[in-house]
mmCIF file of C-alpha atoms and ligand atoms in Angstrom:
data_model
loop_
_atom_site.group_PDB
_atom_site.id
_atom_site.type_symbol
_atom_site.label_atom_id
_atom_site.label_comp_id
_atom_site.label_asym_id
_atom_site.label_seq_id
_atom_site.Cartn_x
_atom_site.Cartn_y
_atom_site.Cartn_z
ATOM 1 C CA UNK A 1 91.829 77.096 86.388
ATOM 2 C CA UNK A 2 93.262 80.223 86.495
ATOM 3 C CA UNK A 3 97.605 80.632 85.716
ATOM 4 C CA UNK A 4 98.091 84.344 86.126
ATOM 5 C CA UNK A 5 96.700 86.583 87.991
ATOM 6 C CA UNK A 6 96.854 90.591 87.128
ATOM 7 C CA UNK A 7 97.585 93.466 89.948
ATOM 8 C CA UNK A 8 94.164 95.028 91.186
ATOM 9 C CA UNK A 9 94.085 98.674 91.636
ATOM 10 C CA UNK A 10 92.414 101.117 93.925
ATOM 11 C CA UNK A 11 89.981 103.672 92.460
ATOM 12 C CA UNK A 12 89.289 104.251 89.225
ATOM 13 C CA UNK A 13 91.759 101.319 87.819
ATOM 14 C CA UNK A 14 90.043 101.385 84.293
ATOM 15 C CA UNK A 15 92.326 104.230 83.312
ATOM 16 C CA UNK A 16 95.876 103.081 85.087
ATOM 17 C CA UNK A 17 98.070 102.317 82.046
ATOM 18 C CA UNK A 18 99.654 99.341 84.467
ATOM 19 C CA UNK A 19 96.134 97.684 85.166
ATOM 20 C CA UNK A 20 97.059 94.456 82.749
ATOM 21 C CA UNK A 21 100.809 94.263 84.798
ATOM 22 C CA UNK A 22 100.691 90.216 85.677
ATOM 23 C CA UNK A 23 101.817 88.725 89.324
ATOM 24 C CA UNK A 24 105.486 88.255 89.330
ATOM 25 C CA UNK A 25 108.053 87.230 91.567
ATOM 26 C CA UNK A 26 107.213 88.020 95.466
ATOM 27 C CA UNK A 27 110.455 88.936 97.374
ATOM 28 C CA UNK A 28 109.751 89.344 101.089
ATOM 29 C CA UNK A 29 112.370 90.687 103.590
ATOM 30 C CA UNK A 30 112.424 89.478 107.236
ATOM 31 C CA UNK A 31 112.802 90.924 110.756
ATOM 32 C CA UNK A 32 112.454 94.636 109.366
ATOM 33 C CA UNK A 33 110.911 95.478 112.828
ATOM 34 C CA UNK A 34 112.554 96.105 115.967
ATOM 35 C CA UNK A 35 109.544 94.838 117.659
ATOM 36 C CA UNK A 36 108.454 91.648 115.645
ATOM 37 C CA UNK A 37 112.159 90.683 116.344
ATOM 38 C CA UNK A 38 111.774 90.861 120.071
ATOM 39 C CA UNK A 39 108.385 89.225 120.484
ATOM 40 C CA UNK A 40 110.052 86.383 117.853
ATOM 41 C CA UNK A 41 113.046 86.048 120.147
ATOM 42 C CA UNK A 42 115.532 86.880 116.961
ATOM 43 C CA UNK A 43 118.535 88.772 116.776
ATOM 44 C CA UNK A 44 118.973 91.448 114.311
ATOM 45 C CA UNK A 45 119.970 90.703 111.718
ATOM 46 C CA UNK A 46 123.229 91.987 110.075
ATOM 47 C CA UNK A 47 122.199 91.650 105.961
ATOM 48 C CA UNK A 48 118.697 91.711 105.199
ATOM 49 C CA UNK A 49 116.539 89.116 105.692
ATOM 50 C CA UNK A 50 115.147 87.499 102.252
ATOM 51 C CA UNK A 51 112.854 85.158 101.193
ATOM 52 C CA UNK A 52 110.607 84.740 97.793
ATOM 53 C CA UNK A 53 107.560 83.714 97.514
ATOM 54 C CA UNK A 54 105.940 82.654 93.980
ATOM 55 C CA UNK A 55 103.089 83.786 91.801
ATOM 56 C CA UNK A 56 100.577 81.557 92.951
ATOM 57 C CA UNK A 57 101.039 82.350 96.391
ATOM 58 C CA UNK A 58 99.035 85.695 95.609
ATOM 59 C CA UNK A 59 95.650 86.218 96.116
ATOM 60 C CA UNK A 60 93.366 89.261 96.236
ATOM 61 C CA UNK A 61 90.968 90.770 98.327
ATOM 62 C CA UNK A 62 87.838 88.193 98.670
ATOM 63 C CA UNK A 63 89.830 85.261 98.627
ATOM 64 C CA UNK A 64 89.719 82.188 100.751
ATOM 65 C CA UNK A 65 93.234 81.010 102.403
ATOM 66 C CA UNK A 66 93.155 77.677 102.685
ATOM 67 C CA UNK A 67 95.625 76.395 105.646
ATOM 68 C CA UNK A 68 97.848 73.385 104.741
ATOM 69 C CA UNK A 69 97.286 70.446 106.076
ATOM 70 C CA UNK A 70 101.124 70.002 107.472
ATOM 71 C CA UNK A 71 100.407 72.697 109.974
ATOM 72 C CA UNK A 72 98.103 73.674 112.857
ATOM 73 C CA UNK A 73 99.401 77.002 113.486
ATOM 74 C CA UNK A 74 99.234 79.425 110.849
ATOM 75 C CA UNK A 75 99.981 83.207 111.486
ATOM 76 C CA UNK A 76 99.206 86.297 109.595
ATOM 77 C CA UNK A 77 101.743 89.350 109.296
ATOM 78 C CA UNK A 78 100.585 92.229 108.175
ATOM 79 C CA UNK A 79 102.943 94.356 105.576
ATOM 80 C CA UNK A 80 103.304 96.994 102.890
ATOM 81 C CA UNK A 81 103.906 96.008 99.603
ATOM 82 C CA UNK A 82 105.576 97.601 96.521
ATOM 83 C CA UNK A 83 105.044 96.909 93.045
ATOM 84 C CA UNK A 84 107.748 97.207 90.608
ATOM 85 C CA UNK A 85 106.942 98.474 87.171
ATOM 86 C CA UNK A 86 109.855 98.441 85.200
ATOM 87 C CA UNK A 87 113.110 96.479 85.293
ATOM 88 C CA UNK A 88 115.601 97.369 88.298
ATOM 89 C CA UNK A 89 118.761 95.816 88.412
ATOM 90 C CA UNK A 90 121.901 97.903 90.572
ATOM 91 C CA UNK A 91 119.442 100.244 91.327
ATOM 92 C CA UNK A 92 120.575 103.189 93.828
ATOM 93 C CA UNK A 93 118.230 103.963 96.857
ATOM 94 C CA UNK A 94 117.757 107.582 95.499
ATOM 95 C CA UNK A 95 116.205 106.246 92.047
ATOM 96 C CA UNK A 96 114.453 103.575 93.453
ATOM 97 C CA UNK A 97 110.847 105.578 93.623
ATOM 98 C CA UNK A 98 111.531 105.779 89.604
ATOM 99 C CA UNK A 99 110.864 102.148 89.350
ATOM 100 C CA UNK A 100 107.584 101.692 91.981
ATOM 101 C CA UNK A 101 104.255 101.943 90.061
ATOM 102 C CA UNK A 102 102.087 101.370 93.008
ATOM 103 C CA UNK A 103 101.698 100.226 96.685
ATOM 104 C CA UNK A 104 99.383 98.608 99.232
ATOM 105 C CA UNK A 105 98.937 96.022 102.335
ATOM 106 C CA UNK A 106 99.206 92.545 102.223
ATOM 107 C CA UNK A 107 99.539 89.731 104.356
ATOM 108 C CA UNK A 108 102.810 87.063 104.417
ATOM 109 C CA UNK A 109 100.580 83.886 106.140
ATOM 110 C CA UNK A 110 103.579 81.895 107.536
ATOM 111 C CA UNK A 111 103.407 78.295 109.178
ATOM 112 C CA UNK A 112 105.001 78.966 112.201
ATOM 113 C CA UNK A 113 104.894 75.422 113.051
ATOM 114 C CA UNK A 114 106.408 74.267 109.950
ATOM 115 C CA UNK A 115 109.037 77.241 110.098
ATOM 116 C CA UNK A 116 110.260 76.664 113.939
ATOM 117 C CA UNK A 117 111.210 73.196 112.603
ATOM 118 C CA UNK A 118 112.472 74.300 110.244
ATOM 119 C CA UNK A 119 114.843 77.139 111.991
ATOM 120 C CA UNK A 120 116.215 74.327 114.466
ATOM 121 C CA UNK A 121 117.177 71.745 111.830
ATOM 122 C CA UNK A 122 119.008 74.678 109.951
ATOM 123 C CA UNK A 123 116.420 73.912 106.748
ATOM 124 C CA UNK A 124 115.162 76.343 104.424
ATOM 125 C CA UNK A 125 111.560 78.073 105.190
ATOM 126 C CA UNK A 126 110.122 77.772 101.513
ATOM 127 C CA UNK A 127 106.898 75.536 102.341
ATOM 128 C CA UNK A 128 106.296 77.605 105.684
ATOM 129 C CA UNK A 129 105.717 80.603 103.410
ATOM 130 C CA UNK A 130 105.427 80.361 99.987
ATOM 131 C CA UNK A 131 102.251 77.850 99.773
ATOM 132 C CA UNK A 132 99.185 78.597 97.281
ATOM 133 C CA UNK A 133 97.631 81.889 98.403
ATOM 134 C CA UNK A 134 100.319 82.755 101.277
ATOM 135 C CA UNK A 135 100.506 86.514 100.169
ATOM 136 C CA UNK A 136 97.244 88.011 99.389
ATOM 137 C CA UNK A 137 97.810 91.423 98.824
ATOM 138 C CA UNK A 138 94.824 94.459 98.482
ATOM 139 C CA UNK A 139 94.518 97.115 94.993
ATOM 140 C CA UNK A 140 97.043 98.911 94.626
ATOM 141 C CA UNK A 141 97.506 103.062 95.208
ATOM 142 C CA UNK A 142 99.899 104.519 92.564
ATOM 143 C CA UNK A 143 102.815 106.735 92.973
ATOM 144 C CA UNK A 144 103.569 107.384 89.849
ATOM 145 C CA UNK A 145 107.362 107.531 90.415
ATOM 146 C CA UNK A 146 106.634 109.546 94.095
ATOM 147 C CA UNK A 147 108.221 107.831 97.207
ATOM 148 C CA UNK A 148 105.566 107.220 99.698
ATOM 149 C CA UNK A 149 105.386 108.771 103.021
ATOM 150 C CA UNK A 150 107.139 107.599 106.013
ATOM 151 C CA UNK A 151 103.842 107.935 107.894
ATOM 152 C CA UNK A 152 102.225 105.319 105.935
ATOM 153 C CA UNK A 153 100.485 103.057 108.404
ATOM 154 C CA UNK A 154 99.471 99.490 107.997
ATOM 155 C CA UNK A 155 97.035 97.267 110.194
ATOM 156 C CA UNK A 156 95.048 94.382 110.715
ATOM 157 C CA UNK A 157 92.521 92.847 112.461
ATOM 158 C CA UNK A 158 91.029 89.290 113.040
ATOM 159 C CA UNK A 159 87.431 88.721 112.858
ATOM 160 C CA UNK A 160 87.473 92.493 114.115
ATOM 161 C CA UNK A 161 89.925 92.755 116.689
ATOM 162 C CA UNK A 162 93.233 94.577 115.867
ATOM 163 C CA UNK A 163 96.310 92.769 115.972
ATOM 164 C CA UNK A 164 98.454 94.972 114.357
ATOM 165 C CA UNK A 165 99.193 98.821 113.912
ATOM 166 C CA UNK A 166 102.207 100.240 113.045
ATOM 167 C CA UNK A 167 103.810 102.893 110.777
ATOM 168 C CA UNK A 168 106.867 102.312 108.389
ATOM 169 C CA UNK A 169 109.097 104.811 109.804
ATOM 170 C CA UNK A 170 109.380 101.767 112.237
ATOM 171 C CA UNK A 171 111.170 100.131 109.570
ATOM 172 C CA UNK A 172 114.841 98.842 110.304
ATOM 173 C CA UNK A 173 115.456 99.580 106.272
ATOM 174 C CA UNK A 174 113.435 101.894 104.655
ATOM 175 C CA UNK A 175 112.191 100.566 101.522
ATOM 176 C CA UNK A 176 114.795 102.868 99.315
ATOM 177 C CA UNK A 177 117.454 100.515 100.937
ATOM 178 C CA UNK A 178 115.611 97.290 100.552
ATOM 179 C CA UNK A 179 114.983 97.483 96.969
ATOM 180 C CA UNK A 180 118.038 98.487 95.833
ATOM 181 C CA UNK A 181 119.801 96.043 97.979
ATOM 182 C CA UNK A 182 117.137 93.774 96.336
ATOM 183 C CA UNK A 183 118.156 94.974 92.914
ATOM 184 C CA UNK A 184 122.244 94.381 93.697
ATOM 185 C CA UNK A 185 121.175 90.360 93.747
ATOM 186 C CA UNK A 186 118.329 89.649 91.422
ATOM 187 C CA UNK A 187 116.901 91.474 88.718
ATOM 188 C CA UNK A 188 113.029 93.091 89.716
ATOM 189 C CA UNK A 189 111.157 92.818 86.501
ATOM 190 C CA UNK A 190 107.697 94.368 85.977
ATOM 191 C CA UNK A 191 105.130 93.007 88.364
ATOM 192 C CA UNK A 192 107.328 91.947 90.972
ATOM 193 C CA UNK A 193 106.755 93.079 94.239
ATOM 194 C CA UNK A 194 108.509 93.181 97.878
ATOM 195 C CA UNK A 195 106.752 92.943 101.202
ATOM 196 C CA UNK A 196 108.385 94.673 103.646
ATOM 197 C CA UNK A 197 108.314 93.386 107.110
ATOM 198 C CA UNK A 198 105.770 92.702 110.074
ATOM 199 C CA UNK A 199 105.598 94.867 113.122
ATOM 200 C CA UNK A 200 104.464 92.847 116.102
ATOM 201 C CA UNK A 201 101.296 91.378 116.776
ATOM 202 C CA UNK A 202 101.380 88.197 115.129
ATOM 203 C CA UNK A 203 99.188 85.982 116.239
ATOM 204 C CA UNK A 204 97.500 82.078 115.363
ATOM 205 C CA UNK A 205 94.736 82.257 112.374
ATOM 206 C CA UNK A 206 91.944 79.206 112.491
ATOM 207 C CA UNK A 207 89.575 78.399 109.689
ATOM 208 C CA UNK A 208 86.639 80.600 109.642
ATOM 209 C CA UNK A 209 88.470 83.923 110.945
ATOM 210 C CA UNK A 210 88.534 86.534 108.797
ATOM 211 C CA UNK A 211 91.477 88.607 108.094
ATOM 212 C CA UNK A 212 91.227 92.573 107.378
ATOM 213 C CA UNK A 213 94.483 94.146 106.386
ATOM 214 C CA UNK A 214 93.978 98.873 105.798
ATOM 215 C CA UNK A 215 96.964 100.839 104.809
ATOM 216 C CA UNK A 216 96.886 104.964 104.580
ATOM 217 C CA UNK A 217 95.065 105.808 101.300
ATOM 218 C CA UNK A 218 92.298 103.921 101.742
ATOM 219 C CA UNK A 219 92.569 100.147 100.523
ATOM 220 C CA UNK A 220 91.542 97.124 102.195
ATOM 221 C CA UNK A 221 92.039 93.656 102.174
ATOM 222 C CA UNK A 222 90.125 90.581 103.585
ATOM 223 C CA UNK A 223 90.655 87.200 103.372
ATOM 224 C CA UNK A 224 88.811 84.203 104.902
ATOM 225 C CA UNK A 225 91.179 81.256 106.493
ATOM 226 C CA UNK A 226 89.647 78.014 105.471
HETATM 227 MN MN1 LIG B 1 106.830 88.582 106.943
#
């Protein structure tokens, strides 16, 4: 049985210098999109919206989800994710791209059962999003210290029908603004990484569909549900 897991890369990842960086903490911000919020019912929020996840809920490309048995309605949300590759800790917006080694798509499977119950008894949402394998997440595209384009676009489809398409500039808070609001709480060590928010199109995930997550640049991800 495997205990760490190391970031994948796109391309030629043999000669990244980051290729052994290990699966840290997964911070994940909520209700980033104007639309997700309305088809959720939400308000916007005022602060962002944050949640962790831990290590062992990644997974890469190729791997199976399994859904937990404590809920029959599982939902995928598609997102970019940023890697963090050294330590960021009061970190202004302007020298955040300083601390990103790399970026791709991944998915934040949420219980949505588990979390509605959740929301009306006022509980937290850990076990609707942070079980084994709840944030798969595809190779990663460096940048090398550049910030990535607002026209970055992110999709997925289930067993080949989209669900979701949308670009970042879309964002509520640009990812600048997330991590170092991120960075004003906790420290973001090396391996870390934030997903940034679903645009709408969530939708129910059964075992035997197959997710497939694309971002601009090329990577893929795809996942079974089990
Ligand atoms: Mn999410």
């Amino acid at each position: 049985m495997k205990h760490q897991d190391v970031w994948q890369w796109h391309g030629d990842s043999e000669q990244h210098s980051t290729r052994d960086l290990v699966v840290g903490s997964m911070f994940c911000i909520g209700k980033n999109y104007a639309d997700h919020i309305a088809e959720m019912g939400d308000a916007v929020p005022g602060d962002p919206v944050v949640f962790l996840k831990p290590p062992c809920a990644y997974a890469p490309s190729g791997a199976q989800v399994r859904i937990p048995s404590i809920s029959q309605n599982m939902h995928h949300e598609v997102e970019a994710v940023v890697v963090v590759g050294s330590p960021m800790v009061d970190v202004a917006p302007e020298q955040v791209w300083e601390h990103v080694v790399g970026y791709g798509v991944g998915i934040d499977f949420t219980l949505r059962d588990v979390q509605r119950k959740a929301k009306d008894m006022g509980l937290p949402w850990t076990v609707a999003k942070s079980f084994r394998h709840s944030g798969p997440v595809s190779p990663l595209i460096p940048t090398d210290g550049q910030p990535i384009d607002t026209s970055l676009e992110i999709s997925c489809t289930v067993n080949g029908t989209e669900k979701q398409r949308s670009t970042i500039d879309h964002m509520q808070r640009t990812i600048p603004e997330l991590l170092s609001y991120l960075s004003q709480l906790f420290e973001l060590r090396p391996g870390d990484c934030v997903f940034t928010g679903t645009p709408a199109g969530v939708s129910q995930v059964v075992a035997g569909d197959r997710i497939a997550a694309k971002c601009s640049g090329g990577v893929e991800l795809e996942v079974d549900v089990v």
